[in-house]
Tab-separated table of N, CA, C and O in Angstrom:
chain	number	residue	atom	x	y	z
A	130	UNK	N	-31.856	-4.416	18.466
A	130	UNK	CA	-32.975	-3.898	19.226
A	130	UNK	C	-32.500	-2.984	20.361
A	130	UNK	O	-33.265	-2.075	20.685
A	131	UNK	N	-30.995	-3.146	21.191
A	131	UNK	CA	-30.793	-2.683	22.253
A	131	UNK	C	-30.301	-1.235	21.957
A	131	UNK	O	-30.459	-0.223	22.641
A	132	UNK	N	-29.668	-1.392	20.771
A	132	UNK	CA	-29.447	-0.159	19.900
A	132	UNK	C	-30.271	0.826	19.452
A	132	UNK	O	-29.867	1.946	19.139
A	133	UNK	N	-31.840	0.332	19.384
A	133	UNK	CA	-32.355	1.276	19.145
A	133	UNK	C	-33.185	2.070	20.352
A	133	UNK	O	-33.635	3.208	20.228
A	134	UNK	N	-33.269	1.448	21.245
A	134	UNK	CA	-33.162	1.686	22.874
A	134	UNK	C	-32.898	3.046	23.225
A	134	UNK	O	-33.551	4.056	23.490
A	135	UNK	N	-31.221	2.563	23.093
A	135	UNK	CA	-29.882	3.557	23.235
A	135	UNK	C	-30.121	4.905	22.310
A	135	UNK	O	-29.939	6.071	22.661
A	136	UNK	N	-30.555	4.449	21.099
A	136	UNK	CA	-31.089	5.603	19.992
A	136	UNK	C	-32.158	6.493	20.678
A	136	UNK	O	-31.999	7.708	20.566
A	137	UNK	N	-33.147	6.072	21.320
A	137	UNK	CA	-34.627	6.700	21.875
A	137	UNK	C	-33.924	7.277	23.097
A	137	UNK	O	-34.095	8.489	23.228
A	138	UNK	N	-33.123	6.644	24.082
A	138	UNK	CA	-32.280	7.388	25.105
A	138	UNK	C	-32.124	8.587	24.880
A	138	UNK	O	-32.761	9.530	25.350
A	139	UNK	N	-30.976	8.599	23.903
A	139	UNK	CA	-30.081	9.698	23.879
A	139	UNK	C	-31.354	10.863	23.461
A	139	UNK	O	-31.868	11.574	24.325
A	140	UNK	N	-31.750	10.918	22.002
A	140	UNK	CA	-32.860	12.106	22.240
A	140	UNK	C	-33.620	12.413	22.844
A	140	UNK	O	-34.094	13.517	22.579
A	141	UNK	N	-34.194	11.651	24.003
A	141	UNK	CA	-34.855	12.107	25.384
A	141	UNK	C	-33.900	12.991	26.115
A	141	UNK	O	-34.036	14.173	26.429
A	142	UNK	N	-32.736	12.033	26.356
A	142	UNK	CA	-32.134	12.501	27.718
A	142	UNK	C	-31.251	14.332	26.617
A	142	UNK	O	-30.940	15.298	27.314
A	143	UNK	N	-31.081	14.387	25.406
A	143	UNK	CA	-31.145	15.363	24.951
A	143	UNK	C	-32.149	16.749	25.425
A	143	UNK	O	-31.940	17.792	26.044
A	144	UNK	N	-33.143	16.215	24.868
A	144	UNK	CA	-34.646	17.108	25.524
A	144	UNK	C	-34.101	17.892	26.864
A	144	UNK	O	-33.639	18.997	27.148
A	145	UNK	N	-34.415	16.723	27.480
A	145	UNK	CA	-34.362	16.621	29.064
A	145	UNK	C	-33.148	17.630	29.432
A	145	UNK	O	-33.495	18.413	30.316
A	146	UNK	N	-31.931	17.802	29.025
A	146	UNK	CA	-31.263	18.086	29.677
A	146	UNK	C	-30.793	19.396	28.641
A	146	UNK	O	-29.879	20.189	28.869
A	147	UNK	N	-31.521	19.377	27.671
A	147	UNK	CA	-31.262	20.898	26.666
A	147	UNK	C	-30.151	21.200	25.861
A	147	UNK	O	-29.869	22.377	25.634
A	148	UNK	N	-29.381	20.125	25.329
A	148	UNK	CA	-28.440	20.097	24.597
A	148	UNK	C	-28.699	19.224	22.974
A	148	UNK	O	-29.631	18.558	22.524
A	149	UNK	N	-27.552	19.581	22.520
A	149	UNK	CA	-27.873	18.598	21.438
A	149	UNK	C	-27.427	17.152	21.398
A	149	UNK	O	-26.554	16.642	22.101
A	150	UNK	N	-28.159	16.577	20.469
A	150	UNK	CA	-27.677	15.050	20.664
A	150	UNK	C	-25.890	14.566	20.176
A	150	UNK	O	-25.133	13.653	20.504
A	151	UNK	N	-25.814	15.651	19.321
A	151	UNK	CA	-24.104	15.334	18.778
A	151	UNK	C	-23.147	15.974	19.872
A	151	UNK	O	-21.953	15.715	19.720
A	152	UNK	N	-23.434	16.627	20.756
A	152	UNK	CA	-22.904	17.815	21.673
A	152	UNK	C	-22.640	16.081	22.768
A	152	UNK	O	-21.487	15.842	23.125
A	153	UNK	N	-23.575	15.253	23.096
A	153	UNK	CA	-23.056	14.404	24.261
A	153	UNK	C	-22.212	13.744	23.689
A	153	UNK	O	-21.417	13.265	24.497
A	154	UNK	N	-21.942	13.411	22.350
A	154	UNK	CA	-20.977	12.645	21.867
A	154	UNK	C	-19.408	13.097	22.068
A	154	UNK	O	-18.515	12.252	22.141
A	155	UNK	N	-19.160	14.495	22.148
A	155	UNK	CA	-18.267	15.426	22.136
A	155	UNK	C	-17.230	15.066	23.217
A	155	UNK	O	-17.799	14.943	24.302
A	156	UNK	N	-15.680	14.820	23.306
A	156	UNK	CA	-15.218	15.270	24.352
A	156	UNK	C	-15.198	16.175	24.888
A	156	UNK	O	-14.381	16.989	24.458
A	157	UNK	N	-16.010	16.595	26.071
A	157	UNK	CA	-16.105	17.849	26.580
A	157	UNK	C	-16.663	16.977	27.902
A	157	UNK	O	-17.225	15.884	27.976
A	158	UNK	N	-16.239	17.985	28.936
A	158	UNK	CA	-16.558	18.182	30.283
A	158	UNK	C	-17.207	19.449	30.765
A	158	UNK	O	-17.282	19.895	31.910
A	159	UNK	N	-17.556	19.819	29.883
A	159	UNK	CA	-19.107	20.801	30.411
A	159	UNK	C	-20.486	19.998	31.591
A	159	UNK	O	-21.116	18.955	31.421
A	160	UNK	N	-20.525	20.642	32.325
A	160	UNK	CA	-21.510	20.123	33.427
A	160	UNK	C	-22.437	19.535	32.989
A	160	UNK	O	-22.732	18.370	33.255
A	161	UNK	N	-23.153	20.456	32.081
A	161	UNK	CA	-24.152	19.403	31.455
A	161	UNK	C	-24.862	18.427	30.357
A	161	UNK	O	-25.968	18.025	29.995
A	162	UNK	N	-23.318	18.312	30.046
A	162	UNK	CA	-22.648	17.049	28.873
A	162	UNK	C	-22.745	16.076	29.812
A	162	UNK	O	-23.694	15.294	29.759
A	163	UNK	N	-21.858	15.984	30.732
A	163	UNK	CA	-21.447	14.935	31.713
A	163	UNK	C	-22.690	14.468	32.300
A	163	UNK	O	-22.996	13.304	32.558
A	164	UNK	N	-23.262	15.364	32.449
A	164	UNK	CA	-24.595	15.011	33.390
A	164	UNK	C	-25.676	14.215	32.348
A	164	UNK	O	-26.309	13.243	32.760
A	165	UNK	N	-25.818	14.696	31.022
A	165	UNK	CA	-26.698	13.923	30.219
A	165	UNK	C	-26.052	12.864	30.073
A	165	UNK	O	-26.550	11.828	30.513
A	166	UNK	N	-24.655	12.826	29.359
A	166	UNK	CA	-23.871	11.469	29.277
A	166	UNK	C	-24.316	10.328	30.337
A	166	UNK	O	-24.712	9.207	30.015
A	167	UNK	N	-24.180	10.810	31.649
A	167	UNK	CA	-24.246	10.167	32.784
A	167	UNK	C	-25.663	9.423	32.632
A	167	UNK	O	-25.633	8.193	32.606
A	168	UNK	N	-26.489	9.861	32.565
A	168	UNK	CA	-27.969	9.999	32.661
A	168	UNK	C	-28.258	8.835	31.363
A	168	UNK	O	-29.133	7.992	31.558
A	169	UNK	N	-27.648	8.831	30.314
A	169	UNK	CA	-27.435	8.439	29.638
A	169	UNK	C	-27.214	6.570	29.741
A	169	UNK	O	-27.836	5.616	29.275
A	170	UNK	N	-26.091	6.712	30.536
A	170	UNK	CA	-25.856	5.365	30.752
A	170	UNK	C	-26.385	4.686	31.780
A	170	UNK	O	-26.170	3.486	31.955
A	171	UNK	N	-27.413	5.699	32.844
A	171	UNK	CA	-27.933	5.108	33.964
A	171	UNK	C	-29.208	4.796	33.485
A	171	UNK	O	-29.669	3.763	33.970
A	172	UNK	N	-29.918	5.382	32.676
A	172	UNK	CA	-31.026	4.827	32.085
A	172	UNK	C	-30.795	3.392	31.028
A	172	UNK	O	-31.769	2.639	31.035
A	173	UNK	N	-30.188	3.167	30.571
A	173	UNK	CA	-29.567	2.204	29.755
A	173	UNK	C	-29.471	1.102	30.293
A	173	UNK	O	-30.003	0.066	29.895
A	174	UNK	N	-28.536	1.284	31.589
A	174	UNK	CA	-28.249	0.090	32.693
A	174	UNK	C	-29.506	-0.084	33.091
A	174	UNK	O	-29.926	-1.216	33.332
A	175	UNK	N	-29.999	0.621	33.168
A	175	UNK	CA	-31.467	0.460	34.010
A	175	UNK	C	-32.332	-0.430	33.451
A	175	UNK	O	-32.882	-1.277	34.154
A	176	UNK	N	-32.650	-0.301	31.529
A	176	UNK	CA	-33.091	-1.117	30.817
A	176	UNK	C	-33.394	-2.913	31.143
A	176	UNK	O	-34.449	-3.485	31.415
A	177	UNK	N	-32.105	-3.408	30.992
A	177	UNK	CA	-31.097	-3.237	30.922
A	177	UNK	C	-30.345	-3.749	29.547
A	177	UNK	O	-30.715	-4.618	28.757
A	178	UNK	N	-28.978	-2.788	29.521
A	178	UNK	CA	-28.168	-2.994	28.578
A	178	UNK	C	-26.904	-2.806	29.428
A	178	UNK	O	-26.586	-1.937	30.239
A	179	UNK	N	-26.274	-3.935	28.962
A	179	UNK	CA	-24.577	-4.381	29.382
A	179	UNK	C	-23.948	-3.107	28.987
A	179	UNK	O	-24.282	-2.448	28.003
A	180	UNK	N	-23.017	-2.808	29.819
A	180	UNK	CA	-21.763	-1.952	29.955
A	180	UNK	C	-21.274	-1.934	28.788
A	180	UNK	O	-21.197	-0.876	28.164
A	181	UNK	N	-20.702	-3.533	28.095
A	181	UNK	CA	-20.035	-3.573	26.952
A	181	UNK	C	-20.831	-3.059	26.024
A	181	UNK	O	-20.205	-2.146	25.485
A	182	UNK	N	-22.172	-3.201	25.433
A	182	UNK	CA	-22.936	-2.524	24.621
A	182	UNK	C	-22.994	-0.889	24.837
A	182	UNK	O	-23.014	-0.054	23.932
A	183	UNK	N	-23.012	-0.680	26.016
A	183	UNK	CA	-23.325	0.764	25.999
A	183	UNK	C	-22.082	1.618	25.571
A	183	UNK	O	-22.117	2.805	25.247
A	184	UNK	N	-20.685	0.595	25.642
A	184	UNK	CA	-19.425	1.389	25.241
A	184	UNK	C	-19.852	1.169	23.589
A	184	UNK	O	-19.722	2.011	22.701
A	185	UNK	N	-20.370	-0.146	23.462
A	185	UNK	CA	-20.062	-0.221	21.586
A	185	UNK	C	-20.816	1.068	21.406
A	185	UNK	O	-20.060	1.959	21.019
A	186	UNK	N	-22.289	1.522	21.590
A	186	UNK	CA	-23.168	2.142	21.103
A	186	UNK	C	-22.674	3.520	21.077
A	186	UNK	O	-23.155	4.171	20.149
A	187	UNK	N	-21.819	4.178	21.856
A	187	UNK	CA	-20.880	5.249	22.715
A	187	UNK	C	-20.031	5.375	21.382
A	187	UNK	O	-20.074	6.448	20.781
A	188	UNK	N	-19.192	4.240	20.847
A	188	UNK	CA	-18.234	4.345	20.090
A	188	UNK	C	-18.586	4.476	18.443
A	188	UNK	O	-17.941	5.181	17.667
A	189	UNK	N	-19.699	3.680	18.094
A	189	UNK	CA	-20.409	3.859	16.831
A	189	UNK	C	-20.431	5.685	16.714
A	189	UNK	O	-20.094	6.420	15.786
A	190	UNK	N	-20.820	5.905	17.686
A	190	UNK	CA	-21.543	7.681	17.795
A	190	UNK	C	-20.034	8.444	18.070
A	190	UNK	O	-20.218	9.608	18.426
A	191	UNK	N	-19.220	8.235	18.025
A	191	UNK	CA	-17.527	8.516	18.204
A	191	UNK	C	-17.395	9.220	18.936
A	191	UNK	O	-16.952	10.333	18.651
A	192	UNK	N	-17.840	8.751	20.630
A	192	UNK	CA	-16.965	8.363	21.724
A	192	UNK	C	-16.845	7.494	22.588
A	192	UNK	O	-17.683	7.128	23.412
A	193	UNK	N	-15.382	6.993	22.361
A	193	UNK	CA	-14.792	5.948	22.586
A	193	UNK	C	-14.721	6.214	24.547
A	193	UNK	O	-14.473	7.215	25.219
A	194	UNK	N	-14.981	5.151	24.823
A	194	UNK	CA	-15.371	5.125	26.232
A	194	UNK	C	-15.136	4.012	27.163
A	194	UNK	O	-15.992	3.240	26.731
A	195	UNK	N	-14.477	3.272	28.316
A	195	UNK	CA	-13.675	2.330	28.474
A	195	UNK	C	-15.441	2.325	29.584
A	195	UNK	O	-16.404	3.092	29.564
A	196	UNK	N	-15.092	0.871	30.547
A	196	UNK	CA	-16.105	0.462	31.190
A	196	UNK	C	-15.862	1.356	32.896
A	196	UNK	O	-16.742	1.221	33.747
A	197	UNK	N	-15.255	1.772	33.039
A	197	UNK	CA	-14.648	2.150	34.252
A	197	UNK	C	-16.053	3.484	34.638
A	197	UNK	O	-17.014	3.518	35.406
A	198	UNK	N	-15.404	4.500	33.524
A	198	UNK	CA	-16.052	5.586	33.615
A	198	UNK	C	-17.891	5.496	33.006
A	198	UNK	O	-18.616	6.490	33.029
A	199	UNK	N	-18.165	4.694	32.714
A	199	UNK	CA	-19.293	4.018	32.450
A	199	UNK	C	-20.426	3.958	33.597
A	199	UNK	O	-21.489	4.558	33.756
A	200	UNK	N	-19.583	2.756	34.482
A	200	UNK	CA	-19.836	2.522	35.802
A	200	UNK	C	-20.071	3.534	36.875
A	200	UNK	O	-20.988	3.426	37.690
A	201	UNK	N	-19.194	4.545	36.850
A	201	UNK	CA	-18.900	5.923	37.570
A	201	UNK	C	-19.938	6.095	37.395
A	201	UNK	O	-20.691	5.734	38.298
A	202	UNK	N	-20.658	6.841	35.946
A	202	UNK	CA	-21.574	7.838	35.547
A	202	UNK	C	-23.256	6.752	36.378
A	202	UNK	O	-23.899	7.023	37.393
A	203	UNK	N	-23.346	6.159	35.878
A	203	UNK	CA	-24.197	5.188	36.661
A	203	UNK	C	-24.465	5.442	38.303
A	203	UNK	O	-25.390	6.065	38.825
A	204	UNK	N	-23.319	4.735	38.943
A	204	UNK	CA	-23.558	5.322	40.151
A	204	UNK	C	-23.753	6.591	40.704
A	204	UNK	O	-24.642	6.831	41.521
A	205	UNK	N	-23.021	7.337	40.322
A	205	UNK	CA	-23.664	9.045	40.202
A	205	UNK	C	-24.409	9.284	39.900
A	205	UNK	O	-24.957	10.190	40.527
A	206	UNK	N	-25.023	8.809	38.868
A	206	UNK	CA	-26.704	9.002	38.892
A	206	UNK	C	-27.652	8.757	40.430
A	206	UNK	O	-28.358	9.432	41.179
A	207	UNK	N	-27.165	7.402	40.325
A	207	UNK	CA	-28.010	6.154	41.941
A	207	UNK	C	-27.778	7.343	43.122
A	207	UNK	O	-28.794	7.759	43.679
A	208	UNK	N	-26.424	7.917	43.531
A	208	UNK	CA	-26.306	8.800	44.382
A	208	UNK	C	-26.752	9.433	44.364
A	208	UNK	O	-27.309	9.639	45.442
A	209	UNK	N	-27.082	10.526	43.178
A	209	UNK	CA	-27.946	12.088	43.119
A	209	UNK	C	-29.344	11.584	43.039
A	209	UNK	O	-30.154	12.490	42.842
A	210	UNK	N	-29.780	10.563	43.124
A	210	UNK	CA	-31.073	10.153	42.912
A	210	UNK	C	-31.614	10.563	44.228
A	210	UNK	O	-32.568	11.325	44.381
A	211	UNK	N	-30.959	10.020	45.123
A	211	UNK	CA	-31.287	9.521	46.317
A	211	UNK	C	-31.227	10.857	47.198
A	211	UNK	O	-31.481	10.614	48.378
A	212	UNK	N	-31.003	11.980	46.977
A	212	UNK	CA	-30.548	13.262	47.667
A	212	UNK	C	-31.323	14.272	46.702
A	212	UNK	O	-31.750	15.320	47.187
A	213	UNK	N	-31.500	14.013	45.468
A	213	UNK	CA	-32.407	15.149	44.653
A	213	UNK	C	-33.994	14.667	43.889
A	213	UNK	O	-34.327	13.743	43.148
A	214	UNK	N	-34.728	15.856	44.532
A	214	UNK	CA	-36.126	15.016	44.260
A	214	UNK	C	-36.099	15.365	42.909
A	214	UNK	O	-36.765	14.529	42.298
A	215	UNK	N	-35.658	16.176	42.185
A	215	UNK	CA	-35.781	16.742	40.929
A	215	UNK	C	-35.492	15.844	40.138
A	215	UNK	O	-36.221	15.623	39.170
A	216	UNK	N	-34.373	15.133	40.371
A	216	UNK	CA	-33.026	14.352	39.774
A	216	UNK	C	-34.417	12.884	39.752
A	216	UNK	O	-34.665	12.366	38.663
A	217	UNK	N	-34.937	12.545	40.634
A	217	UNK	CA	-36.154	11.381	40.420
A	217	UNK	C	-37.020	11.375	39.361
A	217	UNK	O	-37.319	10.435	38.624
A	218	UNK	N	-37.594	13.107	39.349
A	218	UNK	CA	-38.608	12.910	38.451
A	218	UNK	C	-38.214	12.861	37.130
A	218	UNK	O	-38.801	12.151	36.314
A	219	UNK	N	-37.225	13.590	36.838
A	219	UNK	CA	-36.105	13.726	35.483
A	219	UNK	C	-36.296	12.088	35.277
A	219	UNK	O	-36.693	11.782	34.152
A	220	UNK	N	-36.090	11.085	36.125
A	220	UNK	CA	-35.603	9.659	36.034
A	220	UNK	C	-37.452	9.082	35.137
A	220	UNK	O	-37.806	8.594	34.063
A	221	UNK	N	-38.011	9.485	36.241
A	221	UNK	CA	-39.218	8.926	35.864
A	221	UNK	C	-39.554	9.013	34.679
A	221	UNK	O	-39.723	7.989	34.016
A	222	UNK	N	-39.747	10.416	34.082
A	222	UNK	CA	-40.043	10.665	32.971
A	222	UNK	C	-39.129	10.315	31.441
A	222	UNK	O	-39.381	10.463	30.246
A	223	UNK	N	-38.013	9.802	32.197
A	223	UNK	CA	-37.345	9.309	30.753
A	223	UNK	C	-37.399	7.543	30.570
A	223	UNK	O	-37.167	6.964	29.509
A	224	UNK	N	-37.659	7.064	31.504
A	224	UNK	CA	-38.882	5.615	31.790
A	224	UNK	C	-39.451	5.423	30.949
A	224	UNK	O	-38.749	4.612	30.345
A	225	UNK	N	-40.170	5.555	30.470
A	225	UNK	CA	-41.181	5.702	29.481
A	225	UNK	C	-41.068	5.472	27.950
A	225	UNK	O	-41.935	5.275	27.098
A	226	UNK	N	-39.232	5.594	27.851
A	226	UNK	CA	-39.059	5.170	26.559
A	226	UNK	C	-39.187	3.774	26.132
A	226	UNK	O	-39.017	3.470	24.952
């Protein structure tokens, strides 16, 4: 069930952020890979779904992803939340899944 969650995530936060859904899977550090990725796992946590799931679900989709940088992307979200009104409503509207 948490998997399919994670499934409805990712093509929102796709939408949302104008990329493709195989493109966040990608190693790449493009700004706004990282930023959906991110977005990604802060909505998830938010759910909530455990760290460890969100790496399995990460790794099924082949990228492999440790809990560290997980955590990071999360709080970077919580931070830009709190300083960008834009960055809120983006939040709100992917709620809903």
């Amino acid at each position: 069930m948490k998997e399919e969650i994670f499934n409805k995530y990712v093509t929102k936060v796709a939408e949302m952020f104008d990329v493709e859904e195989e493109s966040i899977f990608e190693k790449s550090k493009k700004r706004e890979l990282v930023d959906a990725r991110h977005m990604l796992y802060y909505m998830c946590h938010k759910r909530p779904i455990k760290v460890v799931y969100i790496m399995k679900y990460m790794s099924k989709r082949g990228y492999d992803i440790a809990s560290a940088p997980v955590t990071y992307g999360i709080n970077s979200v919580k931070k830009r939340a709190l300083k960008d009104k834009d960055y809120k409503v983006i939040i709100k509207k992917l709620k809903d899944v």
